[in-house]
CSV table of C-alpha atoms in Angstrom, one decimal:
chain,number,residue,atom,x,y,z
A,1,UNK,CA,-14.7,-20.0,-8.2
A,2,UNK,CA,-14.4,-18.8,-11.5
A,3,UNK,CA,-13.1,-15.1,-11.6
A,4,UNK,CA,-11.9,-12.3,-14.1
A,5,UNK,CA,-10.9,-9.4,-11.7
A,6,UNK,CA,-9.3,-6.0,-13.5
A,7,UNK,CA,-7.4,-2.8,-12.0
A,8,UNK,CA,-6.0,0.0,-13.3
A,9,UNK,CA,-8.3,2.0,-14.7
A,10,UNK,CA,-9.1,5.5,-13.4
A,11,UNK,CA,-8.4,9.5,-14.8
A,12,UNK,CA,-5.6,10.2,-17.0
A,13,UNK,CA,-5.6,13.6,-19.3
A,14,UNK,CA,-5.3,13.0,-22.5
A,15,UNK,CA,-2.2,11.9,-24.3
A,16,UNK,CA,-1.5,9.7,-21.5
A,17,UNK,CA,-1.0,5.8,-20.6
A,18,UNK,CA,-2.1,3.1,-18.1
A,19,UNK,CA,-1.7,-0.2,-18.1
A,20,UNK,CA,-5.0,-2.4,-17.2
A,21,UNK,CA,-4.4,-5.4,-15.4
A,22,UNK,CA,-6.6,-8.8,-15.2
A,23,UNK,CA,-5.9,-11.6,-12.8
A,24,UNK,CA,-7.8,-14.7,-12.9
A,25,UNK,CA,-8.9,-17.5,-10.3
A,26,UNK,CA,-9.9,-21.2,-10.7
A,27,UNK,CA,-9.0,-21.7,-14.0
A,28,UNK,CA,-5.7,-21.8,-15.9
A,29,UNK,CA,-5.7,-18.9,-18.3
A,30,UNK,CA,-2.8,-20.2,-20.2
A,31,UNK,CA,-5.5,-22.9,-21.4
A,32,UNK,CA,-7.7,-19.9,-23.4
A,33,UNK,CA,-7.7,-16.8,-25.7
A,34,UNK,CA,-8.3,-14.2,-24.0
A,35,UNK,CA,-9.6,-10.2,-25.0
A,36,UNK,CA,-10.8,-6.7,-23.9
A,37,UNK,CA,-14.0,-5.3,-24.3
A,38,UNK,CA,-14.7,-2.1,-23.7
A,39,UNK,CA,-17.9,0.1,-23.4
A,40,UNK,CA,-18.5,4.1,-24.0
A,41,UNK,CA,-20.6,5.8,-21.1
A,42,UNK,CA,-24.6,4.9,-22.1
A,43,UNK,CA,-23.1,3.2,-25.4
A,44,UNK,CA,-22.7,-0.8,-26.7
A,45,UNK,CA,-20.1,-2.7,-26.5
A,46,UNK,CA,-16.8,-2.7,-28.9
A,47,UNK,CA,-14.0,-5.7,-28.8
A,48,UNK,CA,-10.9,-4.4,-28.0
A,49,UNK,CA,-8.2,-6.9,-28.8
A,50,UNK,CA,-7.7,-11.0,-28.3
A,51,UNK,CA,-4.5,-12.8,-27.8
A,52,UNK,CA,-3.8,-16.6,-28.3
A,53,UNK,CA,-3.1,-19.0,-25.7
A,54,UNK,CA,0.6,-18.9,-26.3
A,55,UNK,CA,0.5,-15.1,-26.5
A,56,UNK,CA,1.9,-16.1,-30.5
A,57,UNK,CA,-1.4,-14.5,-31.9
A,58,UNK,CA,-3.1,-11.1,-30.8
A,59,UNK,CA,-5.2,-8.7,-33.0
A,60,UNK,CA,-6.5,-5.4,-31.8
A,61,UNK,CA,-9.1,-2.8,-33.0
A,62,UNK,CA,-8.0,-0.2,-35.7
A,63,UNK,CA,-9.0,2.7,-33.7
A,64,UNK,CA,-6.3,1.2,-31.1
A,65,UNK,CA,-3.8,-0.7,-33.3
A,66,UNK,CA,-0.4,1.4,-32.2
A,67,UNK,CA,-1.5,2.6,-29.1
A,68,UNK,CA,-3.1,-0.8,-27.4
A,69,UNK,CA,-1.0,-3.6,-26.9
A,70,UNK,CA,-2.2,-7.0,-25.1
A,71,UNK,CA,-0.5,-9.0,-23.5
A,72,UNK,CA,-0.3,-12.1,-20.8
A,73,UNK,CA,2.0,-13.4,-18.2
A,74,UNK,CA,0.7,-17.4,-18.3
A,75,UNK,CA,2.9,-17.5,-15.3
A,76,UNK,CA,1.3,-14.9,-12.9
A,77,UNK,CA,-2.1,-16.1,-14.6
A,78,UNK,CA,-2.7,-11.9,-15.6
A,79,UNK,CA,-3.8,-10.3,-18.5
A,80,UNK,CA,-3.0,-7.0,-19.5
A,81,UNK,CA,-3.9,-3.7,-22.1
A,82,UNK,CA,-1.0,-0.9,-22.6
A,83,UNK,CA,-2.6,2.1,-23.5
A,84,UNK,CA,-0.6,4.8,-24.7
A,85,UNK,CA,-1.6,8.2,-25.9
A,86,UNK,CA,-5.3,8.0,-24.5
A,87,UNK,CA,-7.8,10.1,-25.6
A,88,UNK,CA,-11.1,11.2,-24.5
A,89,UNK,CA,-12.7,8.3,-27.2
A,90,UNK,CA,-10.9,5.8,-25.2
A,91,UNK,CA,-13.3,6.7,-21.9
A,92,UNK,CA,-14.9,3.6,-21.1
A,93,UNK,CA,-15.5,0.5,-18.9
A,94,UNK,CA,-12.8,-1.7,-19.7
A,95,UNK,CA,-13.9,-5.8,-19.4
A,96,UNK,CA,-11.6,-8.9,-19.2
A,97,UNK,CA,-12.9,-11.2,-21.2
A,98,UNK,CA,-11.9,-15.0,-20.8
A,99,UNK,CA,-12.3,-16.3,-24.7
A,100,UNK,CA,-11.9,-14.9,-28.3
A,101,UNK,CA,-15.4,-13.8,-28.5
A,102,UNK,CA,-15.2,-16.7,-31.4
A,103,UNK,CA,-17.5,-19.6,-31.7
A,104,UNK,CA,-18.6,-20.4,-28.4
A,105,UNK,CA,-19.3,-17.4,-27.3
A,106,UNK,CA,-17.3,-15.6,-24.2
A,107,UNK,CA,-18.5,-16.9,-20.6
A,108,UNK,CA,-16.6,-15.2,-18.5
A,109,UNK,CA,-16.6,-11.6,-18.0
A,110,UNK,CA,-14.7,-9.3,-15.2
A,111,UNK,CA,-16.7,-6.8,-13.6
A,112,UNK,CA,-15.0,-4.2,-15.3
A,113,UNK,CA,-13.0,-1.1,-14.7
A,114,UNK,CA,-13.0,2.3,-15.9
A,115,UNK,CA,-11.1,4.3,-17.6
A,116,UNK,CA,-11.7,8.2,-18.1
A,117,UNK,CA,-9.0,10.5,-20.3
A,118,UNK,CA,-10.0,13.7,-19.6
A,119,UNK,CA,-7.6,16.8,-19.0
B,1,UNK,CA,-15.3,-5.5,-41.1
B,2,UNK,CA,-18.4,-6.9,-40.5
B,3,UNK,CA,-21.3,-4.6,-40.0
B,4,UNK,CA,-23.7,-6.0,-37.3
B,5,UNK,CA,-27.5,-4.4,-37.2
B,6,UNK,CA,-30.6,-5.1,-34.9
B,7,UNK,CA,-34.0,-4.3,-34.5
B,8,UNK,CA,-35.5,-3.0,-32.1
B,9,UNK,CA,-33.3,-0.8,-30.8
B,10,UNK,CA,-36.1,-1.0,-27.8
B,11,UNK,CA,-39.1,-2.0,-27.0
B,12,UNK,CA,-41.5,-2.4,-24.1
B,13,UNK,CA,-43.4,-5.7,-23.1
B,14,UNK,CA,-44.8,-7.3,-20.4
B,15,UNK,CA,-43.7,-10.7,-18.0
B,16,UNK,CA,-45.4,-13.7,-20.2
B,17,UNK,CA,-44.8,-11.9,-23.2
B,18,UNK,CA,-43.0,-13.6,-26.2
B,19,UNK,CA,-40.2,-10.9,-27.4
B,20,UNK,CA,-38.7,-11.3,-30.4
B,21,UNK,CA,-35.1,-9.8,-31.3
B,22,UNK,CA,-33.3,-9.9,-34.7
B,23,UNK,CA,-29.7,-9.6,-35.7
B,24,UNK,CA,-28.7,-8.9,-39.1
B,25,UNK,CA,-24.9,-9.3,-40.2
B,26,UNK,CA,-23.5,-7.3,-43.2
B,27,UNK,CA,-22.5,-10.9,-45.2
B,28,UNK,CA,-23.1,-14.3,-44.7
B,29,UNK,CA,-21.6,-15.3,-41.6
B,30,UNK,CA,-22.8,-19.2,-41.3
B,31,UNK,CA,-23.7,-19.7,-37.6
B,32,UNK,CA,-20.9,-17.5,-36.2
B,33,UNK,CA,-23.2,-15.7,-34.2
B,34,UNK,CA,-23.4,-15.1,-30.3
B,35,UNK,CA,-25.9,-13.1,-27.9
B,36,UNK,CA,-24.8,-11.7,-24.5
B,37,UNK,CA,-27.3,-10.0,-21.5
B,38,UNK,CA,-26.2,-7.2,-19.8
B,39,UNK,CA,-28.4,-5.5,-16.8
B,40,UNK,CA,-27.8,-2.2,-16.0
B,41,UNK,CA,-24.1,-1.6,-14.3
B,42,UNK,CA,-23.0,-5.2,-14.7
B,43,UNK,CA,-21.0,-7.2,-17.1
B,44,UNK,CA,-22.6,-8.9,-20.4
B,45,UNK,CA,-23.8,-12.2,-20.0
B,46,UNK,CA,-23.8,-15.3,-22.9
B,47,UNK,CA,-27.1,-16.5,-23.6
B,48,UNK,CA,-26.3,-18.1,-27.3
B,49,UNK,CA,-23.6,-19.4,-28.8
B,50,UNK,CA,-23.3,-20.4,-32.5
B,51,UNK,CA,-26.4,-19.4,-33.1
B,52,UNK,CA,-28.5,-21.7,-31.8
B,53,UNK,CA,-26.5,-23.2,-29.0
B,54,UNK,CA,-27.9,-22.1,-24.8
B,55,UNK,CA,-25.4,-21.3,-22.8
B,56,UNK,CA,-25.0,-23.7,-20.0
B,57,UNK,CA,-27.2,-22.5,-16.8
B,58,UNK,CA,-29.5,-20.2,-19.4
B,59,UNK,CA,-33.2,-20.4,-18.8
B,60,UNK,CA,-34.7,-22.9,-21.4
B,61,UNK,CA,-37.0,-19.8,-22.3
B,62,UNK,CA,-34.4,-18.3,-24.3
B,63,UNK,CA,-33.6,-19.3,-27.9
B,64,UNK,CA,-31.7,-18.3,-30.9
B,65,UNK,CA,-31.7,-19.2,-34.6
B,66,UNK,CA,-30.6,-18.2,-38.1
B,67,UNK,CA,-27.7,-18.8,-40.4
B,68,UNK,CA,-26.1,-16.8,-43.0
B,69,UNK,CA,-26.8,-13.4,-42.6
B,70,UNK,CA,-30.2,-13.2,-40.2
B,71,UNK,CA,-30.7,-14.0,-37.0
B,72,UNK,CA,-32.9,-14.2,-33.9
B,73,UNK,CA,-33.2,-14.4,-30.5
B,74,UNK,CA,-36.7,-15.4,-29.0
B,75,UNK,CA,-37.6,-15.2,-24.8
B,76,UNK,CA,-40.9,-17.5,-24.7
B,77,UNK,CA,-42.0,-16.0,-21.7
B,78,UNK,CA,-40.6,-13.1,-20.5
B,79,UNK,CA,-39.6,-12.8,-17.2
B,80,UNK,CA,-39.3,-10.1,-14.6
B,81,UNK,CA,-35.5,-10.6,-14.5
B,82,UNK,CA,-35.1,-10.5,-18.1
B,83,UNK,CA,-35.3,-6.4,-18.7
B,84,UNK,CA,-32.2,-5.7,-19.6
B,85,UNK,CA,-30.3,-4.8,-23.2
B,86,UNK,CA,-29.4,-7.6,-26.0
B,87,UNK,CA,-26.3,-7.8,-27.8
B,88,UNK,CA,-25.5,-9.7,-31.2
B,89,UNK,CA,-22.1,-10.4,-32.0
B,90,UNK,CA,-20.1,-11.9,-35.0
B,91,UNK,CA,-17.7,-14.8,-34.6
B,92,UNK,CA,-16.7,-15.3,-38.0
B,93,UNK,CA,-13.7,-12.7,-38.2
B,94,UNK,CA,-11.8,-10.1,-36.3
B,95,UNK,CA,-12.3,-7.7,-35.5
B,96,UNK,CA,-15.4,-9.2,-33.8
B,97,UNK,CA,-18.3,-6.8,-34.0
B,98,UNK,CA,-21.7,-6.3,-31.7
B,99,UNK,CA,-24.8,-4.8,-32.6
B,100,UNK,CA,-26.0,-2.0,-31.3
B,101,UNK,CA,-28.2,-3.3,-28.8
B,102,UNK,CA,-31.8,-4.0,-27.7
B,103,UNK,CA,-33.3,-2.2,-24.6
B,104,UNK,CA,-36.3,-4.1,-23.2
B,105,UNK,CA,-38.1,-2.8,-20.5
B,106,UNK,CA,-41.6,-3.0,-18.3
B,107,UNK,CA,-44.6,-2.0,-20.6
């Protein structure tokens, strides 16, 4: 079955890190680009970074570019998001997202997990 | 950065209804456009890709088209399972950017 499942998320005060993880089943993820979504509490959703098969390419947001980092282990078939110096803008559900969100779309999404900065 | 609007932000129709969604991108974006479902407390769902393109295993009642800069999604016949909000998204350049959304709900 194909399957995007994260961990990692939960409360950190504000200023801190966590490192969101993103393992996937019955497919190879080194065959794809691969990103982040995230979503605000009640709000839409905003792309959070991509990274190239080969982990060669990766872009991220501005409001995250220093602070975010993607990255994948082809190997371990994960995905992952650094996040350093969280803060309270940076509460959301966090979704692993198999694709670059480029011309065919992305159709496969993790269920998501959450991430609160709060103090 | 390419600024994505839509319209309605909501609206309320009933099951056989034909709802109509539009998507407008800040510049001409060719047919680099995609359009996700998400139900409340689940993930987002592809419905379109490149505009016009169903995702494999989407209903035949759902459609998309446009080019350039305008763009819409059309459910022929809407369906109890189809309340849910509507996302348009840009493929043409990072960063990749959604719209805002379209709530539609039981009339």
């Amino acid at each position: 079955e194909l399957q995007l499942v994260e961990s990692g998320g939960g409360l950190v005060q504000p200023g801190g890190s966590l490192r969101l993880a993103c393992e996937a089943s019955g497919f190879p993820l080194s065959s794809y680009w691969m990103s982040w979504v995230r979503q605000a509490p009640g709000k839409g959703l905003e792309w959070v970074a991509s990274i190239k098969q080969d982990g060669s390419e990766t872009d991220h947001v501005d409001s995250v570019k220093g602070r975010f980092t993607i990255s994948r282990d082809n190997a371990k078939n994960s995905l992952h998001l650094q996040m350093k110096s969280l803060r309270a803008e940076d509460t959301a559900v966090y979704y692993c997202v198999r694709g670059s969100l480029g011309l065919i779309g992305a159709d496969l999404w993790g269920q998501g997990t959450l991430v609160a900065v709060s103090s | 950065d390419i600024q994505m609007t839509q319209s309605p932000s909501s609206l309320s129709a009933s099951v056989g209804d034909r709802v109509t969604i539009t998507c407008r991108a800040s510049q001409n974006i060719g047919s680099a456009l995609n359009w996700y479902q998400q139900k409340s407390g689940k993930a987002p769902h592809l419905l379109i890709y490149g505009a016009s393109n169903v995702e494999s295993g989407v209903p035949s009642r759902f459609s998309g088209s446009g080019s350039g800069a305008d763009f819409t999604l059309t459910i022929s016949s809407l369906q109890p399972e189809d309340f849910a909000t509507y996302y348009c998204q840009q493929s043409n350049s990072f960063p990749r950017t959604f719209g805002p959304g379209t709530k539609v709900d039981i009339k």
